[in-house]
PDB file of C-alpha atoms in Angstrom:
ATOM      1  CA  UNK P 226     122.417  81.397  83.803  1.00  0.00           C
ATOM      2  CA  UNK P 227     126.135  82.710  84.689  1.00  0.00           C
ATOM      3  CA  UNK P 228     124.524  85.968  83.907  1.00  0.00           C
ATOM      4  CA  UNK P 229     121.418  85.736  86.260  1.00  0.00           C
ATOM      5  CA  UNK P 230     124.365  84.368  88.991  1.00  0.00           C
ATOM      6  CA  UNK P 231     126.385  87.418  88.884  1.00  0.00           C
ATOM      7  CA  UNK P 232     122.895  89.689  88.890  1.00  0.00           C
ATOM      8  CA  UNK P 233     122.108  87.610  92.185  1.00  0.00           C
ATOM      9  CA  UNK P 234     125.614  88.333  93.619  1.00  0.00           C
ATOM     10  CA  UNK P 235     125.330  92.737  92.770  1.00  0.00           C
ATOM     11  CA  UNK P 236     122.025  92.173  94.535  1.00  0.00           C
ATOM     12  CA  UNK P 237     123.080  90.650  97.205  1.00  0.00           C
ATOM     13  CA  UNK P 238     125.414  93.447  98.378  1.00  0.00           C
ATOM     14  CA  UNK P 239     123.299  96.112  97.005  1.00  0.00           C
ATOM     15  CA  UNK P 240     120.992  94.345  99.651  1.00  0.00           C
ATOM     16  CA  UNK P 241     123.685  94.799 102.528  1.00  0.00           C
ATOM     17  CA  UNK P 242     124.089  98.690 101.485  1.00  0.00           C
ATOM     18  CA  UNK P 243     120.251  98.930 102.076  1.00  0.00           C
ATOM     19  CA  UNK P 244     120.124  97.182 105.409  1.00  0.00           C
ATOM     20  CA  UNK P 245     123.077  99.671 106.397  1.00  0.00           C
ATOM     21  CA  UNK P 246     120.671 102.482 104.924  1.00  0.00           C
ATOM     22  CA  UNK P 247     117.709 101.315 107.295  1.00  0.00           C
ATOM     23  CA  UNK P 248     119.438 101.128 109.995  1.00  0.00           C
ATOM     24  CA  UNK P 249     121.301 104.193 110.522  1.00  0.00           C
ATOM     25  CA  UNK P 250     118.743 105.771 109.376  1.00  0.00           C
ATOM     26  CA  UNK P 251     116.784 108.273 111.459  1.00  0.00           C
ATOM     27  CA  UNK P 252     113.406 110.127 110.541  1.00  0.00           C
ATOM     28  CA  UNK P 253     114.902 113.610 111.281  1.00  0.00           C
ATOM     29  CA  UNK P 254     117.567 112.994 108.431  1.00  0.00           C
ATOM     30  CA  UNK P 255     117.769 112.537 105.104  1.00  0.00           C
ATOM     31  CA  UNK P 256     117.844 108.867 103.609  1.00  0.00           C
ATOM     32  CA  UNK P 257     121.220 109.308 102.302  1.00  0.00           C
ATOM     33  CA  UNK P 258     122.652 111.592 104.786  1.00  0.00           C
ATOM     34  CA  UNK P 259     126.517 110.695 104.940  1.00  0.00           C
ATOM     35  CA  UNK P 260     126.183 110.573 108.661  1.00  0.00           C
ATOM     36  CA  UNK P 261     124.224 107.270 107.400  1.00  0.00           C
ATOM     37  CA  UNK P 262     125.564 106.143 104.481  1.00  0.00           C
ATOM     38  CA  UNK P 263     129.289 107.072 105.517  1.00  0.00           C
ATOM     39  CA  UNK P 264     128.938 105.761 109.114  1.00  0.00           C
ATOM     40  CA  UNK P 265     129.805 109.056 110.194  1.00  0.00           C
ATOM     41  CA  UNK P 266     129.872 108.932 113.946  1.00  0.00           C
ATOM     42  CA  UNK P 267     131.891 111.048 116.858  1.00  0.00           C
ATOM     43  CA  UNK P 268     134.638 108.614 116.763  1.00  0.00           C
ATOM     44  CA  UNK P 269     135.322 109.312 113.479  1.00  0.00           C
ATOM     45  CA  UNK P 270     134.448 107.613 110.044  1.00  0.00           C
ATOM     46  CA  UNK P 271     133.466 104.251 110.995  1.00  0.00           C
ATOM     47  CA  UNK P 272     132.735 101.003 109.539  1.00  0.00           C
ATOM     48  CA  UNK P 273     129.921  98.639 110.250  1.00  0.00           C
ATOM     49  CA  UNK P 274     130.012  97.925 114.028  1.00  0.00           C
ATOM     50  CA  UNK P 275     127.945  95.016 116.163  1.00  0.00           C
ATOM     51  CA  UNK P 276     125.193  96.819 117.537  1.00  0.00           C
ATOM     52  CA  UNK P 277     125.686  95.375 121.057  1.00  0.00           C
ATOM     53  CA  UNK P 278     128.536  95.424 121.903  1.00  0.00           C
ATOM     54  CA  UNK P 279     130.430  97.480 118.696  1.00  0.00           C
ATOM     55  CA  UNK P 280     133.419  95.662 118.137  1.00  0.00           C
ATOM     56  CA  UNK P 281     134.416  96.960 114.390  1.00  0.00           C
ATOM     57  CA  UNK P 282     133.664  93.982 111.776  1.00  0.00           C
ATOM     58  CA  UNK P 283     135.854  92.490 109.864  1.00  0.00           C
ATOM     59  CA  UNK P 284     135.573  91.819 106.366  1.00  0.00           C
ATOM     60  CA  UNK P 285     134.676  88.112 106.181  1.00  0.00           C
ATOM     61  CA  UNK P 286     131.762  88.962 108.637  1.00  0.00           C
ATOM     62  CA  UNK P 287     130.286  91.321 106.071  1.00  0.00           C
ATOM     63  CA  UNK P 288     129.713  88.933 103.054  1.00  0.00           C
ATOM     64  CA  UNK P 289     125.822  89.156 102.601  1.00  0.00           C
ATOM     65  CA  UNK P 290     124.099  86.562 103.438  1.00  0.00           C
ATOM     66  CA  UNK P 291     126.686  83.740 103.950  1.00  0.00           C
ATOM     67  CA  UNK P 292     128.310  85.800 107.318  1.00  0.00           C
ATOM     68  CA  UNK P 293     125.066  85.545 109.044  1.00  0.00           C
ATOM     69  CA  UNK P 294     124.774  81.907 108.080  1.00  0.00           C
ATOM     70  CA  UNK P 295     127.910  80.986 108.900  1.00  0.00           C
ATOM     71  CA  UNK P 296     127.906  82.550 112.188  1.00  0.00           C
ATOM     72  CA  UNK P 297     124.687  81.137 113.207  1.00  0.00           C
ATOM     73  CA  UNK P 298     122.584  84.275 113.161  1.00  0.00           C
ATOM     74  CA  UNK P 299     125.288  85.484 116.289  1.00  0.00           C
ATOM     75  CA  UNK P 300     128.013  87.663 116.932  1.00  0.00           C
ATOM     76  CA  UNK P 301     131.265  86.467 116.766  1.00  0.00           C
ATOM     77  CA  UNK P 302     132.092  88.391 120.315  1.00  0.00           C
ATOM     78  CA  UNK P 303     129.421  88.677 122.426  1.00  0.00           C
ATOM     79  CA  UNK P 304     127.267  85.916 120.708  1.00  0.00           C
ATOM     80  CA  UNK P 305     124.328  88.002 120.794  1.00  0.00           C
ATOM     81  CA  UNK P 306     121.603  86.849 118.188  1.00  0.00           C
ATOM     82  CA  UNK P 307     121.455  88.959 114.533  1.00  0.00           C
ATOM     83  CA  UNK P 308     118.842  90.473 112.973  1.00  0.00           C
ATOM     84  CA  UNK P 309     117.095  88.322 110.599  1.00  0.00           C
ATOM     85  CA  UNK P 310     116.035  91.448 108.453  1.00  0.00           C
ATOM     86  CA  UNK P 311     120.224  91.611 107.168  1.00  0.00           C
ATOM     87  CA  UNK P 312     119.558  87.858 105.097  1.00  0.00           C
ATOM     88  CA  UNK P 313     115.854  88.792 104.568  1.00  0.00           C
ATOM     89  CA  UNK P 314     116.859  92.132 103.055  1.00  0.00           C
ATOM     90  CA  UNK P 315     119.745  90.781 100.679  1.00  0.00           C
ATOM     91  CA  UNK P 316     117.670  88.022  99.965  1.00  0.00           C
ATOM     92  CA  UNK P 317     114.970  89.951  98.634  1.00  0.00           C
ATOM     93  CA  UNK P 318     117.492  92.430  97.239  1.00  0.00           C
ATOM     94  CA  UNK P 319     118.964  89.822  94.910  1.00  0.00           C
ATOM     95  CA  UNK P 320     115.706  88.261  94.495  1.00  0.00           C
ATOM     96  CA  UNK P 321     115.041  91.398  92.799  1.00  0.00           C
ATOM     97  CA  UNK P 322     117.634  91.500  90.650  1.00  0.00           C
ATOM     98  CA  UNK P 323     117.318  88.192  89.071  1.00  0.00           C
ATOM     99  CA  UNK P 324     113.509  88.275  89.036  1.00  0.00           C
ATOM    100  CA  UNK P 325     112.528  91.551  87.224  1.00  0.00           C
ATOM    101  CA  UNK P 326     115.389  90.827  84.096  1.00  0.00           C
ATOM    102  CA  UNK P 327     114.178  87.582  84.391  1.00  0.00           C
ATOM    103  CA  UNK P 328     110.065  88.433  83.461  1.00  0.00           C
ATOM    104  CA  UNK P 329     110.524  91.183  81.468  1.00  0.00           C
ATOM    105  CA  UNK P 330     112.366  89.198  78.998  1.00  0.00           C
ATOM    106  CA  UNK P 331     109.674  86.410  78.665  1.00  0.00           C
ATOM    107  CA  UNK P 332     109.298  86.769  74.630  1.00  0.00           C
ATOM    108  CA  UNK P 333     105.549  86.632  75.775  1.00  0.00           C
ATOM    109  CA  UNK P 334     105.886  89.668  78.026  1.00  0.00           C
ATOM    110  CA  UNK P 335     108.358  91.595  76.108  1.00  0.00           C
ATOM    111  CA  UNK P 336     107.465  95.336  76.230  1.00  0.00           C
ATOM    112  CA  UNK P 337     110.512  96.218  74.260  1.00  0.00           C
ATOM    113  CA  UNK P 338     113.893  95.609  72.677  1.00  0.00           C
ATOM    114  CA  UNK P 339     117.340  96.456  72.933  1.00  0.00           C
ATOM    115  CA  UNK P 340     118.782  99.727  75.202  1.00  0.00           C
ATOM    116  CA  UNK P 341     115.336 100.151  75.285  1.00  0.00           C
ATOM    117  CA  UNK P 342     114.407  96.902  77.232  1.00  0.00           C
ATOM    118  CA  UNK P 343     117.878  97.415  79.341  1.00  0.00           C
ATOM    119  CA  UNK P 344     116.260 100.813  79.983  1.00  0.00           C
ATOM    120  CA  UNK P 345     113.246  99.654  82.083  1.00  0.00           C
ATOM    121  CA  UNK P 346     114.439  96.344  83.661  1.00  0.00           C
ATOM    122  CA  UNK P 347     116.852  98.976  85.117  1.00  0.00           C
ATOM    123  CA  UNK P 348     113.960 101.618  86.195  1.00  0.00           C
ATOM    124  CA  UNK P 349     112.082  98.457  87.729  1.00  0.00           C
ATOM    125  CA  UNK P 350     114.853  97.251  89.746  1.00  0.00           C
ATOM    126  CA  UNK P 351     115.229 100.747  91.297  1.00  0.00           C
ATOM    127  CA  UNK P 352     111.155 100.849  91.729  1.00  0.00           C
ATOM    128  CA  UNK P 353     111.444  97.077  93.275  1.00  0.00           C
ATOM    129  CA  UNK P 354     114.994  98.410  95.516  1.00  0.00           C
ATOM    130  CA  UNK P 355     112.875 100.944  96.751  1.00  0.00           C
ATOM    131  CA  UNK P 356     110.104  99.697  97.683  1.00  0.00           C
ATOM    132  CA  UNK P 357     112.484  97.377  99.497  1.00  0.00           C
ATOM    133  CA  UNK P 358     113.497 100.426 101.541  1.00  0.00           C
ATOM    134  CA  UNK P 359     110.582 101.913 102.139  1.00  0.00           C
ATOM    135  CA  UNK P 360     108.973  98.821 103.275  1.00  0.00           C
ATOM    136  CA  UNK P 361     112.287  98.324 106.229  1.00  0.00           C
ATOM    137  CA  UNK P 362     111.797 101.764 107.464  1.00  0.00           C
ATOM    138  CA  UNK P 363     108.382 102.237 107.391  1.00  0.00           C
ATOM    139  CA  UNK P 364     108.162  98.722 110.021  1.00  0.00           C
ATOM    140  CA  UNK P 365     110.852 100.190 111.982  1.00  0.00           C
ATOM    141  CA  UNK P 366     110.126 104.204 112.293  1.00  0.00           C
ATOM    142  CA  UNK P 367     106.141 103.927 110.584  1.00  0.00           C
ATOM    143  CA  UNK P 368     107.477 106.434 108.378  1.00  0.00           C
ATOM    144  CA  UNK P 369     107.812 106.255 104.670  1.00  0.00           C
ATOM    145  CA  UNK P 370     110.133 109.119 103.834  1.00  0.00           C
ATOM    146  CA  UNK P 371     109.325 111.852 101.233  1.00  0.00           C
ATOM    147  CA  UNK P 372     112.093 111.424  99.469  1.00  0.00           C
ATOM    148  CA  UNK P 373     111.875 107.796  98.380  1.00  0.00           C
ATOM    149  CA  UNK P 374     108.107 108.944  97.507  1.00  0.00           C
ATOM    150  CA  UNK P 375     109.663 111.766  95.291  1.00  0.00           C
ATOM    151  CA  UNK P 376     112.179 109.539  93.611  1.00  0.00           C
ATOM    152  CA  UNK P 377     109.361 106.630  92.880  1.00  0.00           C
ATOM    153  CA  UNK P 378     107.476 109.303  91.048  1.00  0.00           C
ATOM    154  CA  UNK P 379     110.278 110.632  89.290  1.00  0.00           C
ATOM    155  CA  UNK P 380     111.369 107.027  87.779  1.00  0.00           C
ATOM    156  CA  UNK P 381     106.860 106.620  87.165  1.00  0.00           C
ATOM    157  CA  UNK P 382     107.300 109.586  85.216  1.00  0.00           C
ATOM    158  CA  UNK P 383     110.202 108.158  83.178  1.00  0.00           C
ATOM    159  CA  UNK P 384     108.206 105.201  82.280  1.00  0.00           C
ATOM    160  CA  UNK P 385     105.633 107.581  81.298  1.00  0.00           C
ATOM    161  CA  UNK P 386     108.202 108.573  78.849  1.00  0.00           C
ATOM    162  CA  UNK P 387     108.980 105.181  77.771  1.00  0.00           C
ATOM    163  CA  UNK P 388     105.406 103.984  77.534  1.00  0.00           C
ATOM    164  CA  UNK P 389     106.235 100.380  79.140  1.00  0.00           C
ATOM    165  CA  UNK P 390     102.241  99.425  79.056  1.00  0.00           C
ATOM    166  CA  UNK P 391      99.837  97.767  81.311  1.00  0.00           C
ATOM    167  CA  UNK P 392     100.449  94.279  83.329  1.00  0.00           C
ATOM    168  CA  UNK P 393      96.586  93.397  82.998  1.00  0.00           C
ATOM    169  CA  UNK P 394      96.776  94.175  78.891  1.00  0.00           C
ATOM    170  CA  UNK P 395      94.214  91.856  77.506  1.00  0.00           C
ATOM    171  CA  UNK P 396      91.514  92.609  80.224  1.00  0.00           C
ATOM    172  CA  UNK P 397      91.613  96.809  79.360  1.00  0.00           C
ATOM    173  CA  UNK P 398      88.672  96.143  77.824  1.00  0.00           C
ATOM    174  CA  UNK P 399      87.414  95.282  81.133  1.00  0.00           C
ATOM    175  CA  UNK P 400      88.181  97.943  82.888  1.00  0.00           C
ATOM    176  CA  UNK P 401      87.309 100.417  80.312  1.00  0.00           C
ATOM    177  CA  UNK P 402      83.779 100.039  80.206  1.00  0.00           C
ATOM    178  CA  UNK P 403      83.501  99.858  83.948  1.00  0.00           C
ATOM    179  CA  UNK P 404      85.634 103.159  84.535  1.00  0.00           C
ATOM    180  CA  UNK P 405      85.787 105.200  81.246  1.00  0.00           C
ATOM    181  CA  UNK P 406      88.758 104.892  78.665  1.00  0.00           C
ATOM    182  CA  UNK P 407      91.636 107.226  79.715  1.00  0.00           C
ATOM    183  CA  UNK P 408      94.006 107.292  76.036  1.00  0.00           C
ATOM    184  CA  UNK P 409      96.128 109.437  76.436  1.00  0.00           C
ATOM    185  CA  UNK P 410      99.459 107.949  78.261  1.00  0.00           C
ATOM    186  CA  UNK P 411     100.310 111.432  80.755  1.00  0.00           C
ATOM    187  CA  UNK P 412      96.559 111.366  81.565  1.00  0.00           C
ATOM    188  CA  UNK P 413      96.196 107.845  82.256  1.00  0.00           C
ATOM    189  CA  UNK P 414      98.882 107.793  84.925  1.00  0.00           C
ATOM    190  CA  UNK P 415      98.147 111.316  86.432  1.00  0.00           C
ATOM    191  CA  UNK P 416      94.439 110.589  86.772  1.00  0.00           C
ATOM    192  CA  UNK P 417      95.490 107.263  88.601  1.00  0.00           C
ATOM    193  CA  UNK P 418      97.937 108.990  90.957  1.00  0.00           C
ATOM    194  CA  UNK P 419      94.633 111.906  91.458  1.00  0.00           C
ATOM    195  CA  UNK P 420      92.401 108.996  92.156  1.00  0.00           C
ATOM    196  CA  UNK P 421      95.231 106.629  94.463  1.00  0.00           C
ATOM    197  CA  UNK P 422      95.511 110.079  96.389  1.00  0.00           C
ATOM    198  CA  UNK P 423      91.988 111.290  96.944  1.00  0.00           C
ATOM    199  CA  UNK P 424      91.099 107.295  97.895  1.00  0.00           C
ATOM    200  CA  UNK P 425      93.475 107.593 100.415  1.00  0.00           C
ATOM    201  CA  UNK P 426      92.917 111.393 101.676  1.00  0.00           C
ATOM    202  CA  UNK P 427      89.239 110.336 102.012  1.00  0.00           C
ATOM    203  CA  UNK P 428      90.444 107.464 104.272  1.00  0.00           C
ATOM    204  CA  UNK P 429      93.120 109.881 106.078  1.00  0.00           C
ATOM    205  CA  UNK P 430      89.720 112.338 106.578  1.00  0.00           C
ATOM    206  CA  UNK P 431      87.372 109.793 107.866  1.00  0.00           C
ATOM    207  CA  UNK P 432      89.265 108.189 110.544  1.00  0.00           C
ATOM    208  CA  UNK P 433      91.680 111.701 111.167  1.00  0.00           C
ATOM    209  CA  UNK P 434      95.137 110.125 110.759  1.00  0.00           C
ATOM    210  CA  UNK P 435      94.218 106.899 112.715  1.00  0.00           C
ATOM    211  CA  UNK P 436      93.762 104.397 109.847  1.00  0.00           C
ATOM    212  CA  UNK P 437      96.541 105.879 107.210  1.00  0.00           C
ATOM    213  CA  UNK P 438      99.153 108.182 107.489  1.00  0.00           C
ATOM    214  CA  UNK P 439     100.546 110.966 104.486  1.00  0.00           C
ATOM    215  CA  UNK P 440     103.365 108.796 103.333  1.00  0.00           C
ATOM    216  CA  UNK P 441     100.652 105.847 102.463  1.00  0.00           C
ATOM    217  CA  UNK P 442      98.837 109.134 100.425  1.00  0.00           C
ATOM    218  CA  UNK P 443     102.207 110.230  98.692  1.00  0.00           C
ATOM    219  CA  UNK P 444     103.057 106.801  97.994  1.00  0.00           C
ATOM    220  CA  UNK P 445      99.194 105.908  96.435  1.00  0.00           C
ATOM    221  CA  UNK P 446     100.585 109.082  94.053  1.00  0.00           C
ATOM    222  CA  UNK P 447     103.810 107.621  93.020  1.00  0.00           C
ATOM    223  CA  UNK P 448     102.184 104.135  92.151  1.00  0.00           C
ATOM    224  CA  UNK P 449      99.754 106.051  90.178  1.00  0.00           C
ATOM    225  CA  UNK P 450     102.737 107.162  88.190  1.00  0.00           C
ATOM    226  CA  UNK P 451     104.331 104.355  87.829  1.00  0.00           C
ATOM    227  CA  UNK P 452     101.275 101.734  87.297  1.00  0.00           C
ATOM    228  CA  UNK P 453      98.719 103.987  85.245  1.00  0.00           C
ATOM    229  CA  UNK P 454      95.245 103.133  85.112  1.00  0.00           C
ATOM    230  CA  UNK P 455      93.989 101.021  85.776  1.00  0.00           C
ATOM    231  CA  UNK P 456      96.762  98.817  87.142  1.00  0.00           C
ATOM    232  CA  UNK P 457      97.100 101.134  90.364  1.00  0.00           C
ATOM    233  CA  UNK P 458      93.141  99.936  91.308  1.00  0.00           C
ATOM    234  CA  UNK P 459      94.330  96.310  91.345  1.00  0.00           C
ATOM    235  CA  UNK P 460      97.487  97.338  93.098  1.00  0.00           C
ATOM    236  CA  UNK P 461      95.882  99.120  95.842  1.00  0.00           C
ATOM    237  CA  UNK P 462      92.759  96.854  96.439  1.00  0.00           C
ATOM    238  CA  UNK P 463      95.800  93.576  96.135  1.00  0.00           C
ATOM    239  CA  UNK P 464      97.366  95.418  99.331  1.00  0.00           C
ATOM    240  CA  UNK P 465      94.505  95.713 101.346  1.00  0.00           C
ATOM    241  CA  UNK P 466      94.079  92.158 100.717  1.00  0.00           C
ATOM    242  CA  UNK P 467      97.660  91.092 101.514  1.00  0.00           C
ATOM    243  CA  UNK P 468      97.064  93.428 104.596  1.00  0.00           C
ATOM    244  CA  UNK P 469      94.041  91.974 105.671  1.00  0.00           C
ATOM    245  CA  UNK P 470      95.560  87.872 105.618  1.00  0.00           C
ATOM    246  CA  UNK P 471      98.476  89.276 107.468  1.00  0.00           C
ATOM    247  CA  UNK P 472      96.991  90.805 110.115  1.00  0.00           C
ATOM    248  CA  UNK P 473      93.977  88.499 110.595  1.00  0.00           C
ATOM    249  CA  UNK P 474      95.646  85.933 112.197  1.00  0.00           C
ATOM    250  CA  UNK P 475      97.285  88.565 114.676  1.00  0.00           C
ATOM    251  CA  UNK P 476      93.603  89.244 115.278  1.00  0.00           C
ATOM    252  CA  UNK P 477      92.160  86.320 115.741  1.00  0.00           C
ATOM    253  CA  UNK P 478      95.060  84.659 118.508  1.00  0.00           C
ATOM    254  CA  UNK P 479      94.656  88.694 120.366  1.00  0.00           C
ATOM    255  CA  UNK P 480      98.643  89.356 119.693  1.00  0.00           C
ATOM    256  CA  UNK P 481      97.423  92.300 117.855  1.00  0.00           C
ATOM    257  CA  UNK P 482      94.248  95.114 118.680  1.00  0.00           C
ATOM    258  CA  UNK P 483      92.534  96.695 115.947  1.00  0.00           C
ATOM    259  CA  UNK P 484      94.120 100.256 117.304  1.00  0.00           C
ATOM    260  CA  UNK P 485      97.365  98.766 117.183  1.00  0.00           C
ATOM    261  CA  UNK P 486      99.695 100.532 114.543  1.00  0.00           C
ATOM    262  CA  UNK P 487     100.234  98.503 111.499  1.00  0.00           C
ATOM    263  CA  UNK P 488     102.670  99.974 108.945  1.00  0.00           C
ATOM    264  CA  UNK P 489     100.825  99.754 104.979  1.00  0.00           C
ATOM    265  CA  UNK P 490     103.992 100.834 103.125  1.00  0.00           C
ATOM    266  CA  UNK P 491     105.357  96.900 102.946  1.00  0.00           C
ATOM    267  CA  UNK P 492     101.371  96.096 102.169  1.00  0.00           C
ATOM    268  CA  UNK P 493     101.607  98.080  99.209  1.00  0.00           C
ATOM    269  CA  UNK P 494     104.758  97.283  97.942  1.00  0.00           C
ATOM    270  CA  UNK P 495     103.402  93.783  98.180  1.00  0.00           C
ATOM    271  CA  UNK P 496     100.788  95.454  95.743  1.00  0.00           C
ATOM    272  CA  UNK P 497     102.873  96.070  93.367  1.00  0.00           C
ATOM    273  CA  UNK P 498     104.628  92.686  93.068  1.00  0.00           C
ATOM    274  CA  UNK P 499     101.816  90.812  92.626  1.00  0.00           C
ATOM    275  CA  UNK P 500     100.763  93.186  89.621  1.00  0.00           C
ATOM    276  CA  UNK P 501     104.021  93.144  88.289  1.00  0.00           C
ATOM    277  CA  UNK P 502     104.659  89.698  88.334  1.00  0.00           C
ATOM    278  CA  UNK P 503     101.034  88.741  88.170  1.00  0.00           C
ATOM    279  CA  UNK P 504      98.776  90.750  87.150  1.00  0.00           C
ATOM    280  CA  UNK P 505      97.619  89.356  84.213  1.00  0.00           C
ATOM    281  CA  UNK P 506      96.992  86.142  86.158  1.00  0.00           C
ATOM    282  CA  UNK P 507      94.953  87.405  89.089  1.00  0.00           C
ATOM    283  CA  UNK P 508      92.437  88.885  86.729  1.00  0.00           C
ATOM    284  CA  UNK P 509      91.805  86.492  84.393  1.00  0.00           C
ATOM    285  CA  UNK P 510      91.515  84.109  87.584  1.00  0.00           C
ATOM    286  CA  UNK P 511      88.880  86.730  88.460  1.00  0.00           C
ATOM    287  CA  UNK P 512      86.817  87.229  85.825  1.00  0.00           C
ATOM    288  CA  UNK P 513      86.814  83.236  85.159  1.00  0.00           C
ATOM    289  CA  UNK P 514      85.869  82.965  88.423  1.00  0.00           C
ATOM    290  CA  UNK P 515      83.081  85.180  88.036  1.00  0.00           C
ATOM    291  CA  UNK P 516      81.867  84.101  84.777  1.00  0.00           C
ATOM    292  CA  UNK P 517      81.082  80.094  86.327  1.00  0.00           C
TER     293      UNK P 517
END
């Protein structure tokens, strides 16, 4: 448990380093330009400032998660209200850290042993950190940037390498003799990443750009990469679901039009969570459901 603490505590201010990330950032610059990371403004090399009225913050207003509850969600100068995404975000962040060693040591889930194991609950972490990131920036800019698209499908191609297996395992069967058995482990995940892409290109085509924009296509690739096949299916119909209960009750009290701009990136790395965490569960709720 002391263990899992001090995981909770890195994740925490590896959460605070991603809220400064997604905030400074802007879509015309890289994602770790220093002019973001750094702080790098006209006045010099900077530390975190209050947005309104950018008094310099001092270090005890900076611990993640406690400052903001501790000052009441407010500025300690000009009292304006905080953000809740900086406790949301380092929430989640050590959420993340905690969770994923926490599952993928489950002697029932095990997928391997040793540097080996330490291997992948690192490469999920960075999946789960990213998709974190994406998910801020694409609400505030609708924008998923290439390169956290590029470095998802580098660390999919790693676990390519590693072979880490499927999160629906028993129910392969399934899925085999419904879509064709795919063996080999480079064409498994490419052919999902082909068939995540041209899914969403064919949406992109039909409504011209209006229902789904290229980083929701790039990012369909990377989870190809990263799930296989046919784990990226489940991931992509789970985040039109999770899309569709978010934004029906939007709908249905008219705060939101069918026209209006909805960002998919956080829908999708909603996807992927459930997979990860339950994948195994949501299909064998299915198929028992469907066998009554």
């Amino acid at each position: 448990m002391v263990s899992y603490f001090f995981l909770f505590i890195i994740g925490l201010a590896v959460g605070s380093f991603l809220n400064v990330v997604s905030l400074r950032y802007k879509p015309e610059q890289r994602i770790f330009d220093l002019k973001i990371v750094g702080g790098l403004a006209k006045r010099g090399f900077g530390r975190s400032r209050c947005l309104n009225c950018e008094r310099e913050l001092k270090w005890y207003e900076l611990i993640p998660l406690f400052s903001f509850f501790i000052q009441l969600g407010r500025c300690r100068t000009c009292g304006v209200k905080l953000s809740w995404q900086y406790p949301i975000v380092e929430l989640l962040s050590g959420l993340i850290f905690v969770a994923i060693p926490f599952y993928l040591v489950n002697p029932q889930l095990l997928l391997a042993s040793g540097y080996w194991l330490m291997a992948i609950i690192a490469i999920w972490i960075l999946i789960f950190l990213s998709f974190l990131l994406l998910s801020v920036i694409d609400l505030r800019h609708f924008i998923i940037p290439d390169s956290i698209n590029i470095f998802l499908a580098l660390l999919g191609i790693v676990l390519i390498f590693i072979n880490s297996g499927s999160f629906v395992d028993s129910y392969l069967g399934y899925y085999n003799l419904l879509f064709g058995e795919i063996g080999n482990i480079w064409l498994n995940h490419f052919f999902a990443a082909f068939v995540g892409m041209a899914f969403f290109g064919l949406i992109i085509a039909i409504t011209r750009g209006r229902a789904m924009g290229w980083g929701d296509f790039k990012l369909a690739g990377a989870l190809g990469l990263i799930f296989g096949w046919p784990d990226t299916i489940i991931v992509l119909f789970s985040s039109f679901i999770v899309g569709a209960l978010f934004s029906l009750p939007f709908l249905l009290l008219r705060k939101r039009k069918m026209k209006d701009l909805v960002p998919f990136g956080p829908f999708m790395a909603a996807g992927a969570a459930l997979i990860f965490f339950l994948g195994f569960n949501i299909v064998d709720w299915y198929f028992k459901l469907f066998s009554l």
